[in-house]
Tab-separated table of N, CA and C and ligand atoms in Angstrom:
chain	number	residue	atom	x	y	z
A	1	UNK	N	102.239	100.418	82.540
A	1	UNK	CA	103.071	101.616	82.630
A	1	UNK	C	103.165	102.264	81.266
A	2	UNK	N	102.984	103.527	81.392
A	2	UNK	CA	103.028	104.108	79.924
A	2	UNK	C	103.005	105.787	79.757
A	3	UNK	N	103.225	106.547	79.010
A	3	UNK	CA	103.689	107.555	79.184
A	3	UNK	C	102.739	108.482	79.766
A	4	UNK	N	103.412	109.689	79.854
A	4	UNK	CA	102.644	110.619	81.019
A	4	UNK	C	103.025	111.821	80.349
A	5	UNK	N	102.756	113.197	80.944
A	5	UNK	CA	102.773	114.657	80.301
A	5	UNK	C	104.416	114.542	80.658
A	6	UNK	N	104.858	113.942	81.464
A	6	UNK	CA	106.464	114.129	82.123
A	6	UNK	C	107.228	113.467	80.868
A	7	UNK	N	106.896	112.065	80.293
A	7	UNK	CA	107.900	111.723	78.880
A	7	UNK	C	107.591	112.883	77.790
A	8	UNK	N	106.780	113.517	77.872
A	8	UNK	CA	106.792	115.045	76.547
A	8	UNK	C	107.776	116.136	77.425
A	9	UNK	N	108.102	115.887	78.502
A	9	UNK	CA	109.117	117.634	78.904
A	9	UNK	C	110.225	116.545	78.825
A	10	UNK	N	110.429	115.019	78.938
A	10	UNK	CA	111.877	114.712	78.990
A	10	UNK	C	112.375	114.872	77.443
A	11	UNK	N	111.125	114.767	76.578
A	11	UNK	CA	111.878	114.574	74.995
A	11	UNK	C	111.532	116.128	74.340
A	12	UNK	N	111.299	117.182	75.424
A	12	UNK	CA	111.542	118.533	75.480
A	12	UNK	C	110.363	118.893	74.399
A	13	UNK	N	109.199	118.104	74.529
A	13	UNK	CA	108.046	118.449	73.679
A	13	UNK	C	107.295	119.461	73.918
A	14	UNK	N	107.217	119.616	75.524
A	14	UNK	CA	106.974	120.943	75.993
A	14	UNK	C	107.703	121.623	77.070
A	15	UNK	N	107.564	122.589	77.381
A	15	UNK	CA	108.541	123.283	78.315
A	15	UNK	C	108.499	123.041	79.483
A	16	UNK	N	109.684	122.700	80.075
A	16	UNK	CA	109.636	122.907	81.568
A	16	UNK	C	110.741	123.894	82.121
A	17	UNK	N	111.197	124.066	83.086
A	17	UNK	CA	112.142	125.107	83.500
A	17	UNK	C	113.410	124.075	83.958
A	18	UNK	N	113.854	123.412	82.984
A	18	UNK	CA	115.008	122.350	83.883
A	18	UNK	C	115.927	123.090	84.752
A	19	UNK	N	116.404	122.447	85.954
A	19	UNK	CA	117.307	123.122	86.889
A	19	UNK	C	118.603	121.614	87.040
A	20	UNK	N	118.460	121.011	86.107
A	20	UNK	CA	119.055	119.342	86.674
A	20	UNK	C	119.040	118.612	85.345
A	21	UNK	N	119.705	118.061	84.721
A	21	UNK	CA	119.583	116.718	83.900
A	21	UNK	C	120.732	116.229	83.413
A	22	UNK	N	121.119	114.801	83.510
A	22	UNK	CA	122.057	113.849	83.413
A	22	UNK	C	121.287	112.637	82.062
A	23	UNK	N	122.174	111.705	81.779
A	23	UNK	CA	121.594	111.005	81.369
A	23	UNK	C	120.100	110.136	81.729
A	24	UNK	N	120.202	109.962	82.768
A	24	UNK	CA	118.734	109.236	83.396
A	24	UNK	C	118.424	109.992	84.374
A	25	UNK	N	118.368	111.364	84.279
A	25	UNK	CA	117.653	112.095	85.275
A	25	UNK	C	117.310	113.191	85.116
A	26	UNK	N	116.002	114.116	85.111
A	26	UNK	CA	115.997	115.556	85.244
A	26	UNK	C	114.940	115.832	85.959
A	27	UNK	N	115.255	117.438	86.386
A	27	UNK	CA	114.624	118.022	87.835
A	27	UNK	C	114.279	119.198	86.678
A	28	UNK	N	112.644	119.682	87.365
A	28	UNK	CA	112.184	120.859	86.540
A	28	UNK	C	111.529	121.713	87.546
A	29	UNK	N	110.869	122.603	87.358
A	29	UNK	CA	110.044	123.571	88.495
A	29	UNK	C	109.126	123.096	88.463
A	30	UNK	N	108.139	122.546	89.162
A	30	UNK	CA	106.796	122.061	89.545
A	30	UNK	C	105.748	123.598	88.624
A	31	UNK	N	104.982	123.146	88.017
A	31	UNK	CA	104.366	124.101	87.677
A	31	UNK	C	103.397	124.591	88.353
A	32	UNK	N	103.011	123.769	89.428
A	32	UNK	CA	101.966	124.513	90.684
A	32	UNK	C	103.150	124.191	91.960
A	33	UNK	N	103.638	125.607	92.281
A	33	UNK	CA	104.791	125.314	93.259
A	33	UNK	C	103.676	125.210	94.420
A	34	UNK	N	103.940	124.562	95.937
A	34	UNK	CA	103.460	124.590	96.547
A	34	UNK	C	104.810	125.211	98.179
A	35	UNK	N	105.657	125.541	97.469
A	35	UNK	CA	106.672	126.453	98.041
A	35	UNK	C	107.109	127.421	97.267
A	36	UNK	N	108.665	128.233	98.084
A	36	UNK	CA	109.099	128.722	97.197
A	36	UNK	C	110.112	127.721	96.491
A	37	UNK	N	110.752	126.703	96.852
A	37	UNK	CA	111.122	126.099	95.649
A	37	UNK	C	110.639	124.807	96.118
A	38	UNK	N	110.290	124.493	94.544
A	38	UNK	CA	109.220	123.209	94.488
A	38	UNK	C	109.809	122.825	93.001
A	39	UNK	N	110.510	121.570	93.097
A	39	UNK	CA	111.220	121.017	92.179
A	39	UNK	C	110.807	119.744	91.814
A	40	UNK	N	110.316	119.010	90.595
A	40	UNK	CA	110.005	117.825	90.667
A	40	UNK	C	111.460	117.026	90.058
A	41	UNK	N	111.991	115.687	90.684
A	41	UNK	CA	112.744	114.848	90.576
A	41	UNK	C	112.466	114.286	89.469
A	42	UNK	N	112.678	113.758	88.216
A	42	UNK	CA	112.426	112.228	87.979
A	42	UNK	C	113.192	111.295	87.103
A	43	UNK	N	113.363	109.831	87.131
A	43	UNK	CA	114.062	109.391	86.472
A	43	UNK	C	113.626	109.155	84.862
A	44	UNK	N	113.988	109.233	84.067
A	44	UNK	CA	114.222	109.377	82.242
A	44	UNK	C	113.183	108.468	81.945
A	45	UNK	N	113.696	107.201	82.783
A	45	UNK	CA	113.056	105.808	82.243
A	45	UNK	C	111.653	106.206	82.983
A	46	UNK	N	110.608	105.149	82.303
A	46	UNK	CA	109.408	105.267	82.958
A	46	UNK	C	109.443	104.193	83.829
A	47	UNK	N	108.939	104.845	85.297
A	47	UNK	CA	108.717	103.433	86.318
A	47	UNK	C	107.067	104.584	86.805
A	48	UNK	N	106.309	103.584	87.051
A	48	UNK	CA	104.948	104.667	86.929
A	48	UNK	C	105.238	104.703	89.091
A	49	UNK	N	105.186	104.164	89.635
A	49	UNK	CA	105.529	103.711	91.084
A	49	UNK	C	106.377	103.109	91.915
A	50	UNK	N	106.362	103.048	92.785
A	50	UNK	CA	107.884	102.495	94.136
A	50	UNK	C	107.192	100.950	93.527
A	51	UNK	N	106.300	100.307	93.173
A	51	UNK	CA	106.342	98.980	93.576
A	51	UNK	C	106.933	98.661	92.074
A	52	UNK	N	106.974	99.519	91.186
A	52	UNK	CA	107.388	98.749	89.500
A	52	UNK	C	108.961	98.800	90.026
A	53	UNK	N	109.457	99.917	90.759
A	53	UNK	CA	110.646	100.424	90.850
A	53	UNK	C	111.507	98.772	90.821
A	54	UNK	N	112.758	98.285	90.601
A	54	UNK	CA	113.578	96.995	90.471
A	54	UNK	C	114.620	97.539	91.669
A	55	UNK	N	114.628	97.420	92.462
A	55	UNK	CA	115.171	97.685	93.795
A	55	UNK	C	117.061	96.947	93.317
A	56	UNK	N	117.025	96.180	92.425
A	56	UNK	CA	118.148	95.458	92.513
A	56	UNK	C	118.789	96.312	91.101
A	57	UNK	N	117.862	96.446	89.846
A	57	UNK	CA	118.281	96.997	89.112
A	57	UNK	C	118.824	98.398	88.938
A	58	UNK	N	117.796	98.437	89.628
A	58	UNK	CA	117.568	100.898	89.886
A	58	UNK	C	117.901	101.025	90.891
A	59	UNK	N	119.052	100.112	91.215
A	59	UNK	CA	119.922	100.849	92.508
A	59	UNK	C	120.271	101.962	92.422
A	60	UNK	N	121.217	101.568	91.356
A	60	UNK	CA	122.334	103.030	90.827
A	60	UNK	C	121.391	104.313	90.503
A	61	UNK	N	119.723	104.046	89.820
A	61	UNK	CA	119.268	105.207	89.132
A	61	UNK	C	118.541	106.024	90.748
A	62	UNK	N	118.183	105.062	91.891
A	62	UNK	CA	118.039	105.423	92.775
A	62	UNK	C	118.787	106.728	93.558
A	63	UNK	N	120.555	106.292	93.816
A	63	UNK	CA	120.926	107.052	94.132
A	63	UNK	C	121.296	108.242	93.360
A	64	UNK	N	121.443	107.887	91.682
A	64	UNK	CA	121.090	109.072	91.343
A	64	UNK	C	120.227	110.058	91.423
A	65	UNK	N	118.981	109.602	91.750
A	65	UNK	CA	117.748	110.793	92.180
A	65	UNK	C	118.036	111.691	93.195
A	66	UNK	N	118.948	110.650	94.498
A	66	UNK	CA	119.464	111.084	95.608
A	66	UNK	C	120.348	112.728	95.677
A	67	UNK	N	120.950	112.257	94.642
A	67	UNK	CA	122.355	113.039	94.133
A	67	UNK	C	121.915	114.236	93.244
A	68	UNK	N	120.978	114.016	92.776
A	68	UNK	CA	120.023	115.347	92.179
A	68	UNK	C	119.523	116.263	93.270
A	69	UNK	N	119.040	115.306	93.898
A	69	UNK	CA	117.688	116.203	95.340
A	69	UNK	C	119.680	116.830	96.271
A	70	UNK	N	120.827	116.146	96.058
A	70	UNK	CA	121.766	116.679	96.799
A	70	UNK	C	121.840	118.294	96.257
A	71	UNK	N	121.942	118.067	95.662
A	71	UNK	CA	122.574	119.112	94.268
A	71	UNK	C	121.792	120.170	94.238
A	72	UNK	N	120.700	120.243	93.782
A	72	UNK	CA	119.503	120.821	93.463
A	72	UNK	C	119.326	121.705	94.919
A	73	UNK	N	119.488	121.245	95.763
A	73	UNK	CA	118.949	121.887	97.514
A	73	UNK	C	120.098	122.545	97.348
A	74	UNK	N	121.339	122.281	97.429
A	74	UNK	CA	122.669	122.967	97.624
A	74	UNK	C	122.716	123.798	96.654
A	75	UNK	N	122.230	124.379	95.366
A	75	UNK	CA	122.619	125.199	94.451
A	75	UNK	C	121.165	126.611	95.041
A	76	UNK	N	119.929	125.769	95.692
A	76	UNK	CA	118.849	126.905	95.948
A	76	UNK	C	118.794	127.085	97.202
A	77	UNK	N	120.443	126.486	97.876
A	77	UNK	CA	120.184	127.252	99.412
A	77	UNK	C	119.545	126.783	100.594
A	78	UNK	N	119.534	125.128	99.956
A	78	UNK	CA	118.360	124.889	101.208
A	78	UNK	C	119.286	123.779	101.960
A	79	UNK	N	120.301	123.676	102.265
A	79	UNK	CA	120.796	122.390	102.552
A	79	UNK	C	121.263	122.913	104.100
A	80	UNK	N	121.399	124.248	104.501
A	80	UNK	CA	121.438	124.557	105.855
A	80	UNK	C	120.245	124.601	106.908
A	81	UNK	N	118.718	125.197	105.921
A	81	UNK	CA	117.663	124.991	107.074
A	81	UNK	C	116.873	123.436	107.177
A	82	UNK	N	117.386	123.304	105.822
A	82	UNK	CA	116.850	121.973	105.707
A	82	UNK	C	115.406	121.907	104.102
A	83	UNK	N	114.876	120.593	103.961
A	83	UNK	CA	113.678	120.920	102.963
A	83	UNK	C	113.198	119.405	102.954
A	84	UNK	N	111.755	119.187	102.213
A	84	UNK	CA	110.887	117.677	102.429
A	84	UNK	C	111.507	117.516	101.215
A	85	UNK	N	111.428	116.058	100.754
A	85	UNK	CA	111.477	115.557	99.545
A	85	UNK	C	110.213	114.337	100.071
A	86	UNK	N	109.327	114.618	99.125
A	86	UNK	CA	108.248	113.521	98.932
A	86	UNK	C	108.088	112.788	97.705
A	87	UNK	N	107.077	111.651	97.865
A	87	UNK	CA	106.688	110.594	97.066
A	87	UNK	C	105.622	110.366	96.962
A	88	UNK	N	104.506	110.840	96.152
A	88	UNK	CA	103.329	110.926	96.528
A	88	UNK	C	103.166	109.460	95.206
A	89	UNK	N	102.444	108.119	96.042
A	89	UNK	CA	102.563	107.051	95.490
A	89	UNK	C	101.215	106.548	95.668
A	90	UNK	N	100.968	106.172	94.214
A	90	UNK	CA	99.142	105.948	94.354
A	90	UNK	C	98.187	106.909	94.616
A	91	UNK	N	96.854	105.817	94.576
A	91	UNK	CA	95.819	106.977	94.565
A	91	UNK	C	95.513	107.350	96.343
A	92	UNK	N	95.787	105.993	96.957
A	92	UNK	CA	95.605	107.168	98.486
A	92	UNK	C	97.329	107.910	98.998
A	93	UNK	N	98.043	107.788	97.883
A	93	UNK	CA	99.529	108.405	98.330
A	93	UNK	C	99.224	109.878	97.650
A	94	UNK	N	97.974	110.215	96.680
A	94	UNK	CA	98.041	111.447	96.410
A	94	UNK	C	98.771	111.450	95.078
A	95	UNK	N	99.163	110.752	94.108
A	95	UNK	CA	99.952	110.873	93.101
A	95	UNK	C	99.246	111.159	91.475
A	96	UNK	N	99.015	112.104	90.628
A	96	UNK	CA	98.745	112.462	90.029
A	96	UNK	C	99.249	112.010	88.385
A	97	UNK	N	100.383	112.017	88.652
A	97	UNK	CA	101.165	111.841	87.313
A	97	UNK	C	101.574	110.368	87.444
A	98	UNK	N	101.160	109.677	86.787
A	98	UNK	CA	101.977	108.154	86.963
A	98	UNK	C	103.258	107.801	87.000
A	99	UNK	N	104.203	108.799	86.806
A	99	UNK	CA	105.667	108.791	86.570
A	99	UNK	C	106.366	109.208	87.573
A	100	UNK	N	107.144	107.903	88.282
A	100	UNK	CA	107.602	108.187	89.435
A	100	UNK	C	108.085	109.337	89.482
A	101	UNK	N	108.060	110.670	90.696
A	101	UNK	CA	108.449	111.576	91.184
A	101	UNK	C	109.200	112.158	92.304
A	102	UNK	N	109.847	112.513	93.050
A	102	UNK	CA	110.260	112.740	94.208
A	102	UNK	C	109.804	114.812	93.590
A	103	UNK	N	108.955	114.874	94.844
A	103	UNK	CA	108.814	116.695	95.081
A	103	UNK	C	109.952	116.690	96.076
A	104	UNK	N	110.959	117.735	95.574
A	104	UNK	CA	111.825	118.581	96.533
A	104	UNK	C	111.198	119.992	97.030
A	105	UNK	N	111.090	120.091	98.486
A	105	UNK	CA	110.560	121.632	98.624
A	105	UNK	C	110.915	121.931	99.650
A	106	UNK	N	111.155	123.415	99.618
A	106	UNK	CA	111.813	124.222	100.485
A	106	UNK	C	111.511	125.760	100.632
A	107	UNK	N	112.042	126.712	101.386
A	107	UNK	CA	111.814	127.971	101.292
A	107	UNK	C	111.105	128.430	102.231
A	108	UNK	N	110.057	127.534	103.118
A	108	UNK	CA	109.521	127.467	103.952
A	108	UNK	C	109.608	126.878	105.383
A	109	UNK	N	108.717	126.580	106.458
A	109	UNK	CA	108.819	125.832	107.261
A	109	UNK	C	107.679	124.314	106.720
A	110	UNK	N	107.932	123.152	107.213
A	110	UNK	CA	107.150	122.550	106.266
A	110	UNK	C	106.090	121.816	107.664
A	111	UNK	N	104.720	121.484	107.312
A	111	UNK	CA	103.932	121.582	108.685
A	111	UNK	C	103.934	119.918	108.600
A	112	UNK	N	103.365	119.270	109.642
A	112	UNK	CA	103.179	117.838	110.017
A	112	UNK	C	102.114	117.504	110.688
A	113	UNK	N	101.187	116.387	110.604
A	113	UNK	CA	101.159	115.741	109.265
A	113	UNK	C	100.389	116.360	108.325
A	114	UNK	N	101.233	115.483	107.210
A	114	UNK	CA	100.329	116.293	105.553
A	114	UNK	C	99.137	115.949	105.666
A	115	UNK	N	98.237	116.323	104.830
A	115	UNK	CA	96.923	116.371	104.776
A	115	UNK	C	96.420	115.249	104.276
B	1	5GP	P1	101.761	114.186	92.066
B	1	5GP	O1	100.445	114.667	92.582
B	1	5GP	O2	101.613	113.167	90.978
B	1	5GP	O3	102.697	113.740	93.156
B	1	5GP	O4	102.485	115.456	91.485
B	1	5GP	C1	102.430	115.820	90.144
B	1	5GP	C2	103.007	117.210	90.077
B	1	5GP	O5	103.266	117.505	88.729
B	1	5GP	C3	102.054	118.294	90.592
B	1	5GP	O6	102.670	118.982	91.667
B	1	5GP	C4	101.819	119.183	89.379
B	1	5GP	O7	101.740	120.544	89.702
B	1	5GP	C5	103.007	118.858	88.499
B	1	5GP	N1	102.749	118.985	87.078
B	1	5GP	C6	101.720	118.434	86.394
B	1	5GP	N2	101.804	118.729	85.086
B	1	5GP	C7	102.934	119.483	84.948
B	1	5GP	C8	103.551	120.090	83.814
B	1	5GP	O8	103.100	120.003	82.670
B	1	5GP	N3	104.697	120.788	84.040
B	1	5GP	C9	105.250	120.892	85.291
B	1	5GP	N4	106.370	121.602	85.404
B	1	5GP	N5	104.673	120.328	86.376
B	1	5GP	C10	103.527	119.636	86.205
């Protein structure tokens, strides 16, 4: 596990559009939205995947992600039609950035199944 382009926007090395950040958490604009809002989740600490994730430890940072994706939908409007939050985990989960992520997206209707 080891750093990614995501530990340079948490230590604000380069820009992102934050909409979210707490001590162990910030949410930025996806820079290739694939909605109209397309928010990436992530926690501070580096966990590169769900299987490094400490299920016993990162309880609490867990539901904090939760409580972001709450927040974040309710401030852009989406908490009445609804919106996906994904996990794109590994290489056949589609995951790009090694640093765990949750995509929040909304604005749209969202189709099934993903590709
Ligand atoms: P993954 O495919 O790993 O689930 O998703 C990685 C996401 O990170 C992609 O949707 C991609 O557009 C986004 N991304 C990659 N590099 C950057 C960046 O430098 N800034 C921002 N805001 N998003 C990025």
């Amino acid at each position: 596990m080891g750093e990614t382009i995501f530990s340079k926007i948490i230590r604000k090395e380069i820009p992102a559009a934050v909409v979210y950040e707490t001590d162990s958490v910030l949410a930025f604009k996806d820079i290739n939205p694939q909605a109209p809002v397309h928010i990436l989740i992530i926690p501070k600490k580096i966990i590169d995947k769900i299987h490094n994730f400490d299920t016993r430890s990162d309880s609490e940072l867990l539901a904090e992600l939760f409580q972001a994706a709450q927040q974040i939908a309710e401030e852009h409007g989406l908490s009445k039609n609804g919106y996906r939050l994904v996990i794109n985990n590994g290489n056949d989960g589609g995951q790009e950035v090694e640093h765990l992520h949750l995509h929040l997206l909304g604005g749209r209707k969202m189709n099934w199944p993903p590709g």
